MMTF fields as JSON, N, C-alpha, C and O atoms, coordinates in Angstrom:
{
  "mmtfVersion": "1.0.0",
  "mmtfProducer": "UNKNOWN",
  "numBonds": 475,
  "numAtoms": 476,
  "numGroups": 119,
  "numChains": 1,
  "numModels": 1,
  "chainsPerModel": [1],
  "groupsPerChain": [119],
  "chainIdList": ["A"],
  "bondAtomList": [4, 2, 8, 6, 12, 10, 16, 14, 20, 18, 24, 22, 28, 26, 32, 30, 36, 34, 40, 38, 44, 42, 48, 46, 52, 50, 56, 54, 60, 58, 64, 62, 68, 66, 72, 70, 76, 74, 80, 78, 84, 82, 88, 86, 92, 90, 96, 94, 100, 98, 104, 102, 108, 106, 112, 110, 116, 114, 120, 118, 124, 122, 128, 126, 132, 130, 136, 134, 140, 138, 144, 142, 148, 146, 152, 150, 156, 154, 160, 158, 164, 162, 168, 166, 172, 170, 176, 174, 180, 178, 184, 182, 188, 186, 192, 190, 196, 194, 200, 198, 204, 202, 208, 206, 212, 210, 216, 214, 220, 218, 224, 222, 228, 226, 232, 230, 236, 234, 240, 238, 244, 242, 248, 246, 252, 250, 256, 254, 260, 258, 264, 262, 268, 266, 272, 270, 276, 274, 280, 278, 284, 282, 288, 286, 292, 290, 296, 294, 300, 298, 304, 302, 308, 306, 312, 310, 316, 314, 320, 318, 324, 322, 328, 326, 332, 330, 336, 334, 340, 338, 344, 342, 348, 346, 352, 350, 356, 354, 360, 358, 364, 362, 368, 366, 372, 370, 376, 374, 380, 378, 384, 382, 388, 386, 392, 390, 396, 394, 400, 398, 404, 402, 408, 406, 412, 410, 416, 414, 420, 418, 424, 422, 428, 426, 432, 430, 436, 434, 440, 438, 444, 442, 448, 446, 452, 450, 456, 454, 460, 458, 464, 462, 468, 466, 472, 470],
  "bondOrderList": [1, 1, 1, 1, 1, 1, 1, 1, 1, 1, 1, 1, 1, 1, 1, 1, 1, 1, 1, 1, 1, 1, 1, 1, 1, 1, 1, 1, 1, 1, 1, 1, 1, 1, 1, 1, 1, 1, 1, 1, 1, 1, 1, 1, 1, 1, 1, 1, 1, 1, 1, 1, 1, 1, 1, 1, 1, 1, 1, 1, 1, 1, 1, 1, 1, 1, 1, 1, 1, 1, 1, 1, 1, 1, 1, 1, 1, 1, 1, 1, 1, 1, 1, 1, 1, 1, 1, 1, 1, 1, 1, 1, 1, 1, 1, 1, 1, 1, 1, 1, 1, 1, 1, 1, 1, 1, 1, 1, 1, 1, 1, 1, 1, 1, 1, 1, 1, 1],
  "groupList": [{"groupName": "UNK", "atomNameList": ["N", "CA", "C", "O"], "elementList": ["N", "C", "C", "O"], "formalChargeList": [0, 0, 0, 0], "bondAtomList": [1, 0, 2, 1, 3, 2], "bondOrderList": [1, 1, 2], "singleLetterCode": "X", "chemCompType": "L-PEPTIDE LINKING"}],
  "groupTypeList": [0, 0, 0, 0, 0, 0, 0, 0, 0, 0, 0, 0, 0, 0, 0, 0, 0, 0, 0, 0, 0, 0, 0, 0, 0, 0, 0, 0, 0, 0, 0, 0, 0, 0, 0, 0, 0, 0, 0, 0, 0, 0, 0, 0, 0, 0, 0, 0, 0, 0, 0, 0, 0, 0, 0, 0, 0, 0, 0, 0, 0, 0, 0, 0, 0, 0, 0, 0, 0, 0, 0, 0, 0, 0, 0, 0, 0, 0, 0, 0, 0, 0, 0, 0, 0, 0, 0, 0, 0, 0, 0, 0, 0, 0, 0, 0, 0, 0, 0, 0, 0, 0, 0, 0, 0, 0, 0, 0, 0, 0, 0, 0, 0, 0, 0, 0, 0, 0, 0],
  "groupIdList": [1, 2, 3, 4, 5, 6, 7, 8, 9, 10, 11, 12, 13, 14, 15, 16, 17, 18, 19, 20, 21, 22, 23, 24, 25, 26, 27, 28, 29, 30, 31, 32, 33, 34, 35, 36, 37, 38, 39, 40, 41, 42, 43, 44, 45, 46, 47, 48, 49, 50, 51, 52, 53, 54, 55, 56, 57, 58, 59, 60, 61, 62, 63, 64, 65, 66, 67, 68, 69, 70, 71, 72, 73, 74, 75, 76, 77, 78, 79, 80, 81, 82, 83, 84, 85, 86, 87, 88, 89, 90, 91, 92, 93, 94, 95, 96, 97, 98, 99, 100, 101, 102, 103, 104, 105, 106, 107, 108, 109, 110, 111, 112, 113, 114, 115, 116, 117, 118, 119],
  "secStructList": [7, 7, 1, 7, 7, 2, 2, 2, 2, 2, 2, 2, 2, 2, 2, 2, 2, 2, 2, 2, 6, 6, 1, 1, 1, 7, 2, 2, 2, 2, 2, 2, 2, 2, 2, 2, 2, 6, 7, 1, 7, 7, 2, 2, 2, 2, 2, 2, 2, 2, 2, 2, 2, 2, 2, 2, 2, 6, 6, 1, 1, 3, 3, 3, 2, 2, 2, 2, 2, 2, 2, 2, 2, 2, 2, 2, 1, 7, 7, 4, 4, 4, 4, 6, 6, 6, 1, 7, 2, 2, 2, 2, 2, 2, 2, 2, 2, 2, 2, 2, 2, 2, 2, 2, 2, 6, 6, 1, 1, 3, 3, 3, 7, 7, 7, 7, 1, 7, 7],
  "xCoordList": [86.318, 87.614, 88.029, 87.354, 89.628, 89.596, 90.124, 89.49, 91.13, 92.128, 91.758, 92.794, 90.563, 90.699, 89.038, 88.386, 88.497, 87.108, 87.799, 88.95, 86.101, 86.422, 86.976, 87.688, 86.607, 86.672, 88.108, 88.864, 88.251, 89.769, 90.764, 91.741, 90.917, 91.464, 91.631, 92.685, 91.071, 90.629, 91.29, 91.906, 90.991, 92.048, 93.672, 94.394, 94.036, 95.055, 96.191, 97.406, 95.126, 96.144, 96.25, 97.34, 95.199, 95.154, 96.537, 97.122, 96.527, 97.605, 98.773, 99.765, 98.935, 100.501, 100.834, 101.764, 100.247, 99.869, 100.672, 101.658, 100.087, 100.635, 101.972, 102.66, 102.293, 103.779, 104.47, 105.485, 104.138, 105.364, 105.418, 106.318, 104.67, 104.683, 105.406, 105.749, 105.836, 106.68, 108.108, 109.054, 108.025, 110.0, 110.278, 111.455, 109.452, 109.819, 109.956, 110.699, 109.277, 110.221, 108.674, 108.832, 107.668, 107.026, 105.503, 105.68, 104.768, 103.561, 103.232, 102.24, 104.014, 104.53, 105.103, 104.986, 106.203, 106.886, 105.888, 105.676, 104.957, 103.889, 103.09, 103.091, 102.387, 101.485, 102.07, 101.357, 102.948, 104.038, 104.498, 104.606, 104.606, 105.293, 103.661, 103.624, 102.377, 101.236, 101.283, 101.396, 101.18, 100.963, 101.798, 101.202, 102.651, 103.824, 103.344, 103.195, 103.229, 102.909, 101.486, 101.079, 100.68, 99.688, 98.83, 97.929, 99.563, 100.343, 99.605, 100.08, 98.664, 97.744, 97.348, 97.431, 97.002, 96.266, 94.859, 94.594, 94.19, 93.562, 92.85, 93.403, 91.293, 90.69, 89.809, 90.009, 88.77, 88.148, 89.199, 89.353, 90.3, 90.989, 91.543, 91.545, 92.067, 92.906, 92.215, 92.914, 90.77, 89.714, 89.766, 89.938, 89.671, 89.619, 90.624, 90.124, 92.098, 93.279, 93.466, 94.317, 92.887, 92.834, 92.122, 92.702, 90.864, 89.989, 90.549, 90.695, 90.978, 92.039, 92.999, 93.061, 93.485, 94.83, 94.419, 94.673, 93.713, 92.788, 92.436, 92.76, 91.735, 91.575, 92.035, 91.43, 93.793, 94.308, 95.421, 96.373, 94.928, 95.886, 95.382, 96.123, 93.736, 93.1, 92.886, 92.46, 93.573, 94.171, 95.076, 95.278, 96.002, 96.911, 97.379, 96.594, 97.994, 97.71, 97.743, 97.193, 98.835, 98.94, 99.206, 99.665, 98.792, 98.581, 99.466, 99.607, 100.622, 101.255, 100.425, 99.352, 100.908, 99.878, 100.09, 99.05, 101.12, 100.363, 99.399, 98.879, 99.577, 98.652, 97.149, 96.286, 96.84, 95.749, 95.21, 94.028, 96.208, 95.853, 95.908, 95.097, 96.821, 96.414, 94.863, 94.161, 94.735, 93.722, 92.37, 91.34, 92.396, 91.198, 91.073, 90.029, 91.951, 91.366, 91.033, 90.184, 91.747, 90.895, 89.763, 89.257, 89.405, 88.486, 86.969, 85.926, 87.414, 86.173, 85.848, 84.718, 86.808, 86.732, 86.157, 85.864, 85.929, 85.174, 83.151, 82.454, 82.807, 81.832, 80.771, 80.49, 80.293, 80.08, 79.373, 79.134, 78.782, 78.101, 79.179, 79.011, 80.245, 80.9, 81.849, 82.798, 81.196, 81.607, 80.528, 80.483, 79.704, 78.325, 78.745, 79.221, 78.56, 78.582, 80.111, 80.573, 81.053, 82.017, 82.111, 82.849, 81.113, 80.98, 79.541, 78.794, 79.253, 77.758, 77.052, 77.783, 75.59, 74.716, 75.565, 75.899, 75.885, 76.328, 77.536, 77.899, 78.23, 79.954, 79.807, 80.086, 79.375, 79.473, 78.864, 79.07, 77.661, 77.306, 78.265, 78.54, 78.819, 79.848, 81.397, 81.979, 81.27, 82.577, 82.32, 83.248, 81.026, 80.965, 81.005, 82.048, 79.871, 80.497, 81.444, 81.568, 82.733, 83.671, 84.897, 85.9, 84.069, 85.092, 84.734, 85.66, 83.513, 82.531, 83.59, 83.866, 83.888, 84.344, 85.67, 86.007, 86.465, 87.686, 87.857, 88.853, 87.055, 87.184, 86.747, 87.07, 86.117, 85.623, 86.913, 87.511, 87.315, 88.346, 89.845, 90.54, 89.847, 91.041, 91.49, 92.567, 89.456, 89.562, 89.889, 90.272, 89.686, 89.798, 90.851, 91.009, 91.747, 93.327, 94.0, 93.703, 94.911, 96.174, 97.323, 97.82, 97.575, 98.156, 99.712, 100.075, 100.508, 101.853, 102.741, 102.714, 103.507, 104.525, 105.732, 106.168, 106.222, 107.243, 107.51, 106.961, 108.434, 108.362, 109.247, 109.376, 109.899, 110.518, 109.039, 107.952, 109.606, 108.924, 109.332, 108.576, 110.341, 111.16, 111.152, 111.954, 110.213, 109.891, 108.539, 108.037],
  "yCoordList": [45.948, 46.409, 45.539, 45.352, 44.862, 44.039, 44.623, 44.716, 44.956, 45.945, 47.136, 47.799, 48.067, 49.691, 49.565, 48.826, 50.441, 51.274, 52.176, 52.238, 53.081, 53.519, 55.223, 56.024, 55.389, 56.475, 56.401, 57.348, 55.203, 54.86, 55.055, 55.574, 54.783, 55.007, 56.464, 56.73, 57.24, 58.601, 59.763, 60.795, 59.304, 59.803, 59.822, 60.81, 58.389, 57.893, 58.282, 58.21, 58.661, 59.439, 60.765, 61.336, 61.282, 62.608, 63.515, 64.598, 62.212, 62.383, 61.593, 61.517, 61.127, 60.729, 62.43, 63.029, 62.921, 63.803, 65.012, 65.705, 64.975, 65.891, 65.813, 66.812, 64.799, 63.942, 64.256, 64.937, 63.895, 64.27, 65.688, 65.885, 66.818, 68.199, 68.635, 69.809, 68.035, 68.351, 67.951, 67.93, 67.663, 67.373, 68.616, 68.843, 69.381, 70.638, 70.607, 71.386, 69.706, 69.247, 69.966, 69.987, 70.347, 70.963, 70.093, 69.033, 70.321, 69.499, 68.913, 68.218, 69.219, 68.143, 67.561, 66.615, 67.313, 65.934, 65.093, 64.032, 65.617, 65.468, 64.384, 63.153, 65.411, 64.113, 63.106, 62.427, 63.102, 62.447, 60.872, 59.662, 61.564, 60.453, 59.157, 57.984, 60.445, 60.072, 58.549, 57.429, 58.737, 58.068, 56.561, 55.484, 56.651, 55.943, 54.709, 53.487, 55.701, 54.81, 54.178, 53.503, 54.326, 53.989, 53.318, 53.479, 52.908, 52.416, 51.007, 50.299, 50.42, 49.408, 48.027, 46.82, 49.085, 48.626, 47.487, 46.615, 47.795, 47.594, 47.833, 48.804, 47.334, 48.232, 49.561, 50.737, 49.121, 50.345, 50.921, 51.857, 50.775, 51.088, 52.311, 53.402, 52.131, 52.764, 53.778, 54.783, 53.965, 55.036, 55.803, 57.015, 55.304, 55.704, 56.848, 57.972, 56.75, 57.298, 57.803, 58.69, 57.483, 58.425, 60.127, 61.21, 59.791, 60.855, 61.512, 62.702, 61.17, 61.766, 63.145, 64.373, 62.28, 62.628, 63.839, 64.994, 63.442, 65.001, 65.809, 66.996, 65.227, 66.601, 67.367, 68.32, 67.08, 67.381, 68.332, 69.098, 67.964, 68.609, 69.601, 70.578, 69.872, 70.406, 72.146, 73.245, 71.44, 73.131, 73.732, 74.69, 73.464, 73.784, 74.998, 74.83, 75.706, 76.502, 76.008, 76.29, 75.139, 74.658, 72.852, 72.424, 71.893, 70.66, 70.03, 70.339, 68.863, 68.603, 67.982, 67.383, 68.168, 67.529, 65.979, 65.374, 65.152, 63.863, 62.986, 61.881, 64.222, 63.742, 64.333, 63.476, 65.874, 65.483, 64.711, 64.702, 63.984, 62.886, 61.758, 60.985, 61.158, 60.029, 59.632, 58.623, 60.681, 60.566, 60.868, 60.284, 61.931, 62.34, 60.913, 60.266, 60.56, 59.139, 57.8, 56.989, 57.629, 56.65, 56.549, 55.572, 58.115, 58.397, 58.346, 57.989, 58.903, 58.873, 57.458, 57.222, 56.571, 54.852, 54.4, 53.205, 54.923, 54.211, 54.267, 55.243, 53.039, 52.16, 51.916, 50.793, 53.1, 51.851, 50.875, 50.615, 49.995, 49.081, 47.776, 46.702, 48.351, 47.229, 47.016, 46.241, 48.087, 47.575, 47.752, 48.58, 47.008, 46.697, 45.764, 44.663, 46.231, 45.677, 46.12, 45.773, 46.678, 47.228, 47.992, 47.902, 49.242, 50.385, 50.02, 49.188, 50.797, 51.248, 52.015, 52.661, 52.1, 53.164, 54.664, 55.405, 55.093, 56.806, 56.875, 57.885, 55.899, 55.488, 55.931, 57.052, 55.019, 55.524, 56.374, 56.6, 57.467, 58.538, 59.352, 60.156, 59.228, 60.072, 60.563, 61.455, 58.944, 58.913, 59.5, 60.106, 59.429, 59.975, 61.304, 61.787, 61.778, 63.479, 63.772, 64.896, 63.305, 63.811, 63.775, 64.444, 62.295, 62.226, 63.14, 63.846, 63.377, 64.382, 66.052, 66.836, 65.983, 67.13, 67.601, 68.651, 66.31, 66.246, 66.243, 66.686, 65.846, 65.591, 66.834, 67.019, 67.524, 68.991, 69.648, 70.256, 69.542, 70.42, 70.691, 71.668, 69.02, 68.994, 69.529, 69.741, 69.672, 69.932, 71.416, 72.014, 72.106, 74.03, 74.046, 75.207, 73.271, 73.124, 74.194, 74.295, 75.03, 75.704, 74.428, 73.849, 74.185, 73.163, 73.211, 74.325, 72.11, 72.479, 71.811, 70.58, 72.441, 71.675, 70.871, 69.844, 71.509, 71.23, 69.882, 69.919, 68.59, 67.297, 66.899, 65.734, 68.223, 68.09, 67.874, 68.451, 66.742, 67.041, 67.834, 67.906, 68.335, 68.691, 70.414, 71.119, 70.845, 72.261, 72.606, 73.729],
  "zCoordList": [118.341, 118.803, 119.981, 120.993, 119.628, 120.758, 121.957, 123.009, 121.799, 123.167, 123.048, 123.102, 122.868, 123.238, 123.281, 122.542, 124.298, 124.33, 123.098, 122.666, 122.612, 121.708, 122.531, 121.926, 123.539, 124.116, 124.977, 125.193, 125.348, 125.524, 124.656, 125.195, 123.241, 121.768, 121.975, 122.551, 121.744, 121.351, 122.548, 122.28, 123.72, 124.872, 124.593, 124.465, 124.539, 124.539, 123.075, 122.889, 122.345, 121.068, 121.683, 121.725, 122.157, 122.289, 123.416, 123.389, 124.345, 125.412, 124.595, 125.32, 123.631, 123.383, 122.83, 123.37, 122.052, 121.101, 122.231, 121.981, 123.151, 124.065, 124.566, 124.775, 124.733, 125.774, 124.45, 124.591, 123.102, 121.829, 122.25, 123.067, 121.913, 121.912, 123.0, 122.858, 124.236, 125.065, 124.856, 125.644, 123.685, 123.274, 122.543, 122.26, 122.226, 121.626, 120.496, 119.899, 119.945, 118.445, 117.292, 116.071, 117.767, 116.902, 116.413, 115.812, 116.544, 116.535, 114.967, 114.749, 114.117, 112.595, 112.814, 112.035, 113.833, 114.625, 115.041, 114.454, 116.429, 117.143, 116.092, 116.08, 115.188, 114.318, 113.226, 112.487, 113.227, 112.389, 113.39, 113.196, 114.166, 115.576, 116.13, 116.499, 115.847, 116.26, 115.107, 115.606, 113.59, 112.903, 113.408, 113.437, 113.628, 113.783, 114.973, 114.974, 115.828, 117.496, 117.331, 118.277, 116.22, 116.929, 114.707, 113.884, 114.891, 113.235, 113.232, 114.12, 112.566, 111.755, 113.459, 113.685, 114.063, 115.022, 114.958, 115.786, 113.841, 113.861, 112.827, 112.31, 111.728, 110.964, 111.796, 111.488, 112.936, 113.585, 113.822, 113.038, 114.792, 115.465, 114.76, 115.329, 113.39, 112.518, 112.119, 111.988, 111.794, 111.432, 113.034, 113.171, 113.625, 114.987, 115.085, 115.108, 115.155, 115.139, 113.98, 113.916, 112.964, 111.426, 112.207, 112.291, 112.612, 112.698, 113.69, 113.411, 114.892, 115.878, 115.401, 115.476, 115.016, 114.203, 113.46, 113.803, 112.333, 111.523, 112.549, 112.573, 113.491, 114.408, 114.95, 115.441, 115.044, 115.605, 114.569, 114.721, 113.883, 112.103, 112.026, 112.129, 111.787, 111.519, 112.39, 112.036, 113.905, 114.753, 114.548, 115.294, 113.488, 113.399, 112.139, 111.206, 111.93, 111.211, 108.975, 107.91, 109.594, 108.025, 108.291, 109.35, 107.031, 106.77, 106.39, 105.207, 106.829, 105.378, 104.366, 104.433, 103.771, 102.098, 102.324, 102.063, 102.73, 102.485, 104.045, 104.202, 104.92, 106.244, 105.391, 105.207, 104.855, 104.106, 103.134, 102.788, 102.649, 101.285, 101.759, 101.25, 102.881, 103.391, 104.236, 104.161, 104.903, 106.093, 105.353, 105.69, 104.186, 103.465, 102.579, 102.648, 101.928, 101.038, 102.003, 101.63, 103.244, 104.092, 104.987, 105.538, 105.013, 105.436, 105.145, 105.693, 103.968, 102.917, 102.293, 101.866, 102.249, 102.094, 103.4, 103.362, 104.427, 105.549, 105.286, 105.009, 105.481, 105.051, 106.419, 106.836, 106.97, 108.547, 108.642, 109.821, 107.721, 107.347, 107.679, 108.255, 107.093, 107.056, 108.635, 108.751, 109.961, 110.942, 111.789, 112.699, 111.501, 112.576, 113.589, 113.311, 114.868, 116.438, 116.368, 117.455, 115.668, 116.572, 117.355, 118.336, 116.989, 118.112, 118.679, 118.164, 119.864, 120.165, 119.144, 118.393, 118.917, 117.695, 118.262, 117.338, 119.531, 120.113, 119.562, 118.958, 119.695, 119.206, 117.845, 117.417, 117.245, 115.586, 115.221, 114.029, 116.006, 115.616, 115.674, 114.783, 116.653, 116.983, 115.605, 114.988, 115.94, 114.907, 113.678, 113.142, 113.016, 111.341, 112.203, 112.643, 112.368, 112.874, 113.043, 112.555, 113.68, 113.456, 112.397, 112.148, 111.786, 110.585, 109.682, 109.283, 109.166, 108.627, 108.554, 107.645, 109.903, 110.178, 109.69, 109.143, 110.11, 109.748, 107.795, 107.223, 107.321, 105.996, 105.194, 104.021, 105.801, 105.724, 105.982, 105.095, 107.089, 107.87, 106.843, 106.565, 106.454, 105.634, 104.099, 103.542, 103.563, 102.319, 102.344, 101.339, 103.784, 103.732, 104.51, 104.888, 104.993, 105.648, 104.84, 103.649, 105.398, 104.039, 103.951, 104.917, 102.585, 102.335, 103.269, 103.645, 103.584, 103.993, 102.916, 102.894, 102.04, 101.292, 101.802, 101.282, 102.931, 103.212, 104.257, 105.358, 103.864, 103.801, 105.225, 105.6, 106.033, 107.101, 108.382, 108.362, 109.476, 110.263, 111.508, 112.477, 111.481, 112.326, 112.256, 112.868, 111.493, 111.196, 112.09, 112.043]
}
């Protein structure tokens, strides 16, 4: 990862995440806006803010269906083999646990149909 600690990444969504939710506009704006700002950064980077993001879906009472179909099919395509020396061995423990979680989280999400983010 060239421009972010991984613990730097992971803050820094978490507080945009917050600063959206203060426009009032509804935390399906919030992770909608998340995707957006913080949009093909990177390959770690992007798993990074994938798993974020789920986690942050995942408090919420309902999912839209294509934040669970996007984030669940790139998630489950992550390989960590194929990013040795990007993180520390604690870093990437970390990270499958929580992707782990998130991919869990998303498959028992109540689905959200509805395609407004502004709801």
């Amino acid at each position: 990862m060239e421009n972010w600690e991984y613990n730097e990444l992971i803050e820094a969504v978490q507080e945009v995440y917050e600063e959206l939710l203060d426009e009032d506009r509804g935390h399906r704006y919030a992770i909608a806006r998340l995707s957006e700002e913080f949009d093909r950064m990177g390959k770690m980077e992007d798993v990074i803010v994938d798993t974020v993001i789920g986690e942050i879906a995942i408090k919420n009472e309902a999912v839209f269906v294509g934040i669970i179909a996007g984030i669940t099919k790139r998630l489950s395509l992550f390989n960590q083999s194929d990013y040795e020396g990007e993180l520390s061995t604690e870093e990437m423990d970390n990270l499958m646990k929580r992707i782990n979680k998130v991919i869990v989280g998303l498959k028992n999400a109540t689905i959200d149909y509805n395609p407004s983010a502004e709801t």
